[in-house]
Coordinates of C-alpha atoms in Angstrom, one line a residue:
M3 CA 19.7 10.0 25.3
E4 CA 23.2 9.8 26.2
Y5 CA 24.6 12.4 29.0
P6 CA 25.8 15.0 28.6
P7 CA 23.1 15.0 25.5
A8 CA 24.5 16.7 22.6
P9 CA 22.9 20.0 20.9
E10 CA 21.5 17.8 17.8
E11 CA 20.0 15.3 20.0
F12 CA 17.8 17.9 21.6
R13 CA 16.9 19.3 18.3
I14 CA 15.9 16.3 17.0
L15 CA 14.0 15.5 20.3
S16 CA 12.3 18.8 19.7
E17 CA 11.3 18.3 16.4
E18 CA 9.9 15.1 17.1
L19 CA 7.8 16.5 20.1
N20 CA 6.2 19.3 17.9
E21 CA 5.4 16.8 15.3
I22 CA 3.3 14.7 18.2
N23 CA 1.9 18.1 19.7
A24 CA 0.8 19.3 16.3
A25 CA -1.1 15.5 15.5
I26 CA -2.4 15.4 19.2
K27 CA -3.5 19.2 19.0
P28 CA -7.5 19.6 19.0
S29 CA -8.3 21.2 15.9
T30 CA -12.0 22.3 14.4
L31 CA -13.5 20.0 12.4
P32 CA -15.4 20.8 9.3
K33 CA -18.6 20.9 9.0
S34 CA -20.4 17.6 8.7
R35 CA -23.9 16.0 8.2
Q36 CA -25.0 12.3 9.1
I37 CA -27.8 10.2 8.3
Y38 CA -28.9 7.1 9.8
D39 CA -31.1 4.1 9.2
G40 CA -30.5 2.0 12.4
D41 CA -27.4 -0.1 11.3
T42 CA -26.2 1.7 8.7
H43 CA -24.9 5.8 8.6
V44 CA -23.6 8.0 6.1
T45 CA -21.2 10.7 7.1
T46 CA -20.1 13.4 4.9
Y47 CA -17.6 16.3 5.5
T48 CA -18.0 17.7 1.6
P49 CA -20.3 20.7 1.7
A50 CA -21.7 19.2 -1.8
M51 CA -22.9 16.4 -0.1
I52 CA -24.6 18.2 2.9
P53 CA -27.3 19.7 1.2
I54 CA -28.2 16.1 -0.1
I55 CA -28.4 14.5 3.2
D56 CA -30.3 17.1 4.6
Q57 CA -33.0 16.7 1.8
I58 CA -33.1 13.1 1.6
S59 CA -33.3 13.0 5.4
K60 CA -36.7 15.1 5.0
I61 CA -38.2 13.5 1.7
A62 CA -37.3 9.7 2.6
K63 CA -40.8 9.3 4.4
H64 CA -42.9 10.9 1.5
N65 CA -44.2 8.5 -1.1
V66 CA -42.4 10.1 -4.3
T67 CA -40.4 8.9 -7.1
L68 CA -36.6 9.9 -6.7
L69 CA -33.7 9.7 -9.1
L70 CA -30.2 9.2 -7.8
V71 CA -27.4 10.1 -10.8
G72 CA -24.2 9.4 -10.2
E73 CA -20.9 7.7 -11.4
T74 CA -20.7 3.6 -10.5
G75 CA -20.1 2.8 -7.2
T76 CA -21.0 6.2 -5.6
G77 CA -22.9 4.7 -3.0
K78 CA -26.5 4.6 -4.8
T79 CA -27.6 1.3 -3.8
T80 CA -26.5 2.1 -0.1
L81 CA -28.3 5.6 0.0
A82 CA -31.7 4.0 -2.0
S83 CA -31.4 1.0 0.8
M84 CA -31.2 4.1 3.6
I85 CA -34.2 6.1 2.1
H86 CA -36.5 2.9 2.1
Q87 CA -35.6 1.9 5.8
L88 CA -36.0 5.5 7.0
S89 CA -39.5 5.5 5.1
P90 CA -42.7 3.8 6.4
R91 CA -42.1 1.0 4.1
G92 CA -38.8 0.1 5.8
T93 CA -40.8 -3.1 7.1
E94 CA -41.4 -4.2 3.3
P95 CA -39.1 -5.6 0.9
F96 CA -36.4 -3.8 -0.4
Q97 CA -36.0 -4.8 -4.2
N98 CA -32.9 -3.8 -6.5
I99 CA -32.4 -4.9 -10.1
A100 CA -29.4 -3.7 -12.2
C101 CA -30.7 -3.3 -15.6
G102 CA -27.2 -2.9 -17.1
A103 CA -26.9 -6.4 -15.7
L104 CA -29.5 -8.4 -17.9
P105 CA -29.9 -8.9 -21.4
S106 CA -32.1 -6.6 -23.1
D107 CA -34.7 -9.0 -24.0
L108 CA -35.1 -10.1 -20.3
I109 CA -35.7 -7.2 -18.4
E110 CA -39.3 -7.0 -19.4
S111 CA -40.0 -10.2 -17.7
E112 CA -37.7 -9.1 -14.8
L113 CA -39.5 -6.2 -13.9
F114 CA -43.1 -7.1 -14.7
G115 CA -42.8 -10.9 -14.7
H116 CA -44.1 -13.4 -17.3
L117 CA -46.5 -16.4 -17.6
R118 CA -45.5 -19.9 -18.3
G119 CA -45.1 -20.4 -22.0
S120 CA -44.8 -16.6 -22.9
F121 CA -41.4 -17.4 -24.4
T122 CA -39.0 -19.5 -25.0
G123 CA -37.6 -20.8 -21.8
A124 CA -40.6 -19.9 -19.7
E125 CA -41.2 -23.1 -18.3
R126 CA -42.9 -21.8 -15.3
S127 CA -44.5 -18.4 -14.5
K128 CA -42.5 -16.0 -12.7
I129 CA -43.7 -12.7 -10.7
G130 CA -41.2 -9.4 -11.5
R131 CA -39.9 -7.3 -9.3
F132 CA -42.7 -4.6 -9.0
E133 CA -45.1 -7.1 -7.8
A134 CA -42.4 -8.6 -5.5
A135 CA -41.5 -5.3 -3.9
G136 CA -45.5 -5.1 -2.8
K137 CA -45.4 -2.2 -0.4
G138 CA -41.9 -1.9 -0.2
T139 CA -39.2 -0.1 -2.7
L140 CA -37.8 -0.9 -5.5
L141 CA -34.7 0.4 -7.1
L142 CA -33.8 0.6 -11.0
D143 CA -30.2 0.9 -11.1
E144 CA -28.7 1.7 -14.7
I145 CA -32.1 2.8 -15.7
D146 CA -30.4 4.6 -18.8
I147 CA -29.6 1.3 -20.8
L148 CA -33.6 0.8 -20.7
T149 CA -35.1 0.5 -24.3
A150 CA -37.4 2.4 -25.8
K151 CA -40.0 -0.1 -25.2
D152 CA -39.4 -0.6 -21.7
Q153 CA -39.2 3.1 -20.9
A154 CA -42.6 3.4 -22.3
K155 CA -43.5 0.3 -19.7
L156 CA -42.1 1.9 -16.8
L157 CA -43.7 5.4 -17.6
K158 CA -47.2 3.6 -17.4
V159 CA -46.8 2.5 -14.2
I160 CA -44.9 5.3 -12.8
E161 CA -48.4 7.4 -14.4
T162 CA -51.2 4.8 -13.5
G163 CA -49.4 1.8 -11.1
Q164 CA -50.5 -0.4 -13.7
F165 CA -48.3 -3.3 -15.5
E166 CA -49.1 -6.5 -17.5
P167 CA -46.6 -9.7 -17.3
V168 CA -45.1 -11.0 -20.4
G169 CA -47.9 -12.9 -21.9
S170 CA -50.5 -11.4 -20.5
T171 CA -53.4 -9.1 -21.0
E172 CA -54.6 -8.9 -17.6
S173 CA -53.3 -5.6 -15.5
R174 CA -51.7 -5.9 -11.9
H175 CA -51.3 -2.6 -9.6
S176 CA -48.0 -2.0 -8.0
E177 CA -48.0 -0.1 -5.0
A178 CA -44.2 -0.5 -4.6
R179 CA -42.0 2.9 -4.2
L180 CA -39.9 3.7 -7.1
I181 CA -36.5 5.1 -6.8
V182 CA -34.3 4.9 -10.2
A183 CA -30.5 5.4 -10.4
A184 CA -28.4 6.4 -13.5
N185 CA -24.9 6.5 -14.2
V186 CA -25.0 9.5 -16.6
E187 CA -27.2 12.5 -16.7
L188 CA -30.5 11.3 -18.4
E189 CA -30.8 15.1 -19.6
E190 CA -28.3 14.8 -22.1
L191 CA -29.9 11.6 -23.2
T192 CA -33.0 13.4 -23.6
Q193 CA -31.3 15.9 -25.6
N194 CA -29.9 13.2 -28.0
N195 CA -33.5 11.4 -28.1
K196 CA -31.8 8.3 -26.3
F197 CA -34.3 8.8 -23.6
R198 CA -37.9 9.8 -23.6
S199 CA -38.4 13.3 -22.4
D200 CA -41.9 12.6 -20.8
L201 CA -40.3 9.8 -18.4
Y202 CA -37.3 12.1 -17.7
Y203 CA -39.7 14.7 -16.6
R204 CA -41.4 12.4 -14.5
L205 CA -38.3 10.9 -12.9
N206 CA -36.7 14.7 -12.6
V207 CA -39.0 15.9 -9.8
L208 CA -36.6 14.8 -7.2
Q209 CA -32.9 14.4 -8.8
F210 CA -29.8 14.1 -6.4
R211 CA -26.2 14.1 -7.7
L212 CA -24.3 12.1 -6.0
P213 CA -20.6 13.3 -6.4
A214 CA -17.6 11.2 -7.4
L215 CA -15.1 10.1 -4.5
R216 CA -12.4 12.3 -6.1
E217 CA -14.7 15.3 -5.3
R218 CA -14.8 14.6 -1.7
P219 CA -11.1 14.6 -0.2
N220 CA -12.4 15.1 2.9
D221 CA -14.5 12.1 3.0
I222 CA -11.5 10.0 1.9
I223 CA -9.9 9.1 5.3
P224 CA -13.3 9.2 7.4
L225 CA -14.7 6.4 5.0
S226 CA -11.6 4.4 5.1
I227 CA -11.6 4.4 8.5
E228 CA -15.1 3.0 8.6
F229 CA -14.1 0.7 6.5
I230 CA -11.1 -0.8 8.3
K231 CA -13.4 -1.3 11.3
E232 CA -15.8 -3.1 9.2
C233 CA -13.4 -5.5 7.8
C234 CA -11.5 -6.1 10.7
Q235 CA -14.7 -7.0 12.7
L236 CA -15.9 -9.3 9.4
H237 CA -12.8 -10.8 9.4
S238 CA -11.6 -11.2 13.0
I239 CA -8.7 -8.8 12.2
M240 CA -6.8 -7.0 14.4
I241 CA -5.6 -3.6 12.9
N242 CA -3.6 -0.8 15.5
K243 CA -1.5 0.7 13.1
V244 CA -1.8 2.5 9.5
H245 CA 1.7 3.9 7.8
L246 CA 1.4 7.5 7.1
K247 CA 2.1 6.4 3.2
V248 CA -1.2 4.7 3.2
I249 CA -2.7 8.0 4.3
Q250 CA -0.9 9.8 1.9
M251 CA -1.9 7.3 -1.0
L252 CA -5.5 7.1 -0.2
Q253 CA -5.9 11.1 -0.3
H254 CA -3.8 11.1 -3.9
Y255 CA -5.5 8.3 -5.5
S256 CA -7.8 9.3 -8.5
W257 CA -10.6 6.1 -7.0
P258 CA -12.1 5.7 -10.5
G259 CA -14.2 3.0 -9.3
N260 CA -15.3 5.6 -6.3
L261 CA -16.8 4.2 -2.7
R262 CA -16.6 0.5 -4.2
E263 CA -13.3 0.5 -4.8
L264 CA -12.3 1.9 -2.0
K265 CA -14.0 -0.6 0.4
N266 CA -12.5 -3.5 -1.9
Q267 CA -9.1 -2.2 -1.6
I268 CA -9.2 -1.6 2.2
Q269 CA -10.7 -5.2 2.4
R270 CA -7.6 -6.6 0.4
A271 CA -5.4 -4.5 2.7
V272 CA -6.7 -5.9 5.8
L273 CA -6.5 -9.3 4.8
F274 CA -2.7 -9.1 3.5
S275 CA -1.9 -7.2 6.4
N276 CA 0.6 -8.5 8.7
Q277 CA 1.4 -7.8 12.8
G278 CA -1.8 -5.6 12.7
E279 CA -0.3 -2.9 10.5
L280 CA -1.3 -1.5 7.0
T281 CA 1.1 -0.4 4.6
T282 CA 1.4 0.5 1.3
N283 CA 2.0 -3.1 0.3
E284 CA -1.3 -4.6 0.6
F285 CA -2.8 -2.3 -1.9
S286 CA -2.9 -3.3 -5.7
P287 CA -0.3 -2.3 -7.7
N288 CA -2.1 0.0 -9.8
I289 CA -2.8 2.5 -7.1
L290 CA 1.0 2.3 -5.9
Q291 CA 1.9 3.2 -9.6
E292 CA -0.4 6.1 -9.9
T293 CA 0.6 7.5 -6.3
I294 CA 3.9 6.0 -5.7
S295 CA 7.0 6.4 -8.2
L296 CA 9.8 3.4 -7.3
T297 CA 13.2 3.1 -7.7
E298 CA 14.2 -0.4 -8.7
N299 CA 15.4 -0.9 -4.8
G300 CA 11.9 -0.1 -3.8
F301 CA 12.4 3.2 -2.5
Q302 CA 10.4 6.5 -3.4
S303 CA 12.3 8.8 -5.7
S304 CA 12.2 12.2 -5.5
P305 CA 10.0 14.5 -7.6
E306 CA 11.3 16.7 -9.8
N307 CA 10.6 19.9 -7.9
S308 CA 12.3 18.3 -5.0
T309 CA 15.0 20.2 -2.9
L310 CA 18.4 19.5 -2.5
A311 CA 18.2 18.3 1.0
D312 CA 15.0 16.1 0.0
Q313 CA 17.3 14.1 -2.4
V314 CA 20.5 13.9 0.0
A315 CA 17.6 12.8 2.8
L316 CA 16.5 9.9 0.4
N317 CA 20.1 8.8 -0.2
E318 CA 21.0 9.0 3.3
K319 CA 18.1 6.6 3.9
Y320 CA 19.0 4.2 1.6
L321 CA 22.2 3.9 2.3
L322 CA 21.1 3.3 6.0
Q323 CA 18.9 0.9 4.7
K324 CA 21.3 -1.1 2.4
S325 CA 24.2 -0.8 5.3
L326 CA 21.7 -2.6 8.1
S327 CA 20.6 -5.2 5.9
E328 CA 24.3 -6.1 4.6
N329 CA 25.2 -6.1 8.6
G330 CA 22.5 -8.2 9.7
Y331 CA 20.7 -5.3 11.4
R332 CA 23.1 -5.4 14.2
K333 CA 23.7 -1.6 15.0
T334 CA 27.3 -1.9 16.1
A335 CA 28.5 -3.2 13.3
T336 CA 26.3 -0.7 10.9
A337 CA 27.8 2.1 12.6
K338 CA 31.2 1.0 12.0
A339 CA 30.6 0.2 8.4
L340 CA 29.3 3.7 7.9
G341 CA 31.8 5.4 9.7
I342 CA 29.6 7.0 12.3
S343 CA 28.9 6.5 16.0
R344 CA 26.3 4.2 17.3
V345 CA 24.5 7.3 18.8
G346 CA 24.7 8.9 15.4
L347 CA 22.9 5.8 13.9
Y348 CA 20.3 6.1 16.6
K349 CA 19.7 9.3 15.5
K350 CA 19.4 8.9 11.9
M351 CA 17.4 5.7 12.0
R352 CA 14.9 7.8 14.4
K353 CA 14.7 10.6 12.1
Y354 CA 13.7 8.2 9.1
G355 CA 11.5 5.9 11.2
M356 CA 13.7 2.9 11.1
L357 CA 13.9 2.1 14.9
E358 CA 11.2 -0.4 14.8
Q359 CA 12.8 -2.6 12.1
K360 CA 14.0 -6.2 13.2
K361 CA 15.7 -8.8 11.1
P362 CA 12.7 -11.3 10.7
T363 CA 10.6 -8.9 9.0
V364 CA 12.6 -6.2 7.4
Q365 CA 12.8 -7.6 3.8
K366 CA 8.6 -8.0 3.6
N367 CA 8.4 -4.7 5.3
L368 CA 11.0 -3.0 3.3
H369 CA 8.9 -0.9 0.8
S370 CA 6.4 0.0 3.1
K371 CA 8.7 2.1 5.7
N372 CA 9.5 4.7 2.9

């Protein structure tokens, strides 16, 4: 600050200090729950998730079949793995099969195994996932796509523990714990005669519905921080600053791909980051298009319900950026071109968070600062 300081300088400084105090002031965190399996943990601040975490923590150690229902990418596989680790079977194998990724004519063989020559291409005998799981846990994901024939065989395993490999008449016994997952509500499929009702009622003893990420707004930022740390450690990259616009973008995007999409986007951003900072430029264009409306110059346009002050600030920031670029980021030349004092230029640059801009990187980071 120059002496004697102008009243406007005091006002700007006061506003900045108030913002800092608001950011660092201790606040009461919302109620949360955590579940650990040693290396992995799930933390939620979403009220609808809290009873799910509590109940799963209690039943993980018991040998019962579980049904997990939720959209693709909501974390069903991760949760199933944690249930396995928290159970007495934690040292036994954990088998995971995505039924939707297999041709319908190969699902039976994948689940129960087959004998050599039992069908075209069966050049050798193969054990199925039920047998491979041993006394561990078997996760059947996307169970809703199973045919009526496969559903009947699965029901038999659940009721008797018995199954036969393809091409064999000899029954084998399964000792694995079964966890099944579905992307849609099985009750609706049952009502439409697309899923066996007797199998559904067998599976519906303990059902957990995992909410989509858009239903967990309190968890988006904590999850993002965890994914940033994980990706930084995995790729040996240092991130020490996340731009405010990134936080706003993450909170307002709908995340149709749920946790999987969020993690993939965070990894992309970390890999593309520069100088230890995450900006909106490092994320996919479709996310930016949904959350931020840009003008041809790369600046955020004012929403339709913005105030006159918002529009004035937007235009002023654009003019500042344009003049800085045209004058090689020389402050004196820029101030002269704009017809203001150098002190006045610094005030406006500080107001819009532009003081850290430097000539070598400004063009690359132009979008991220707005």
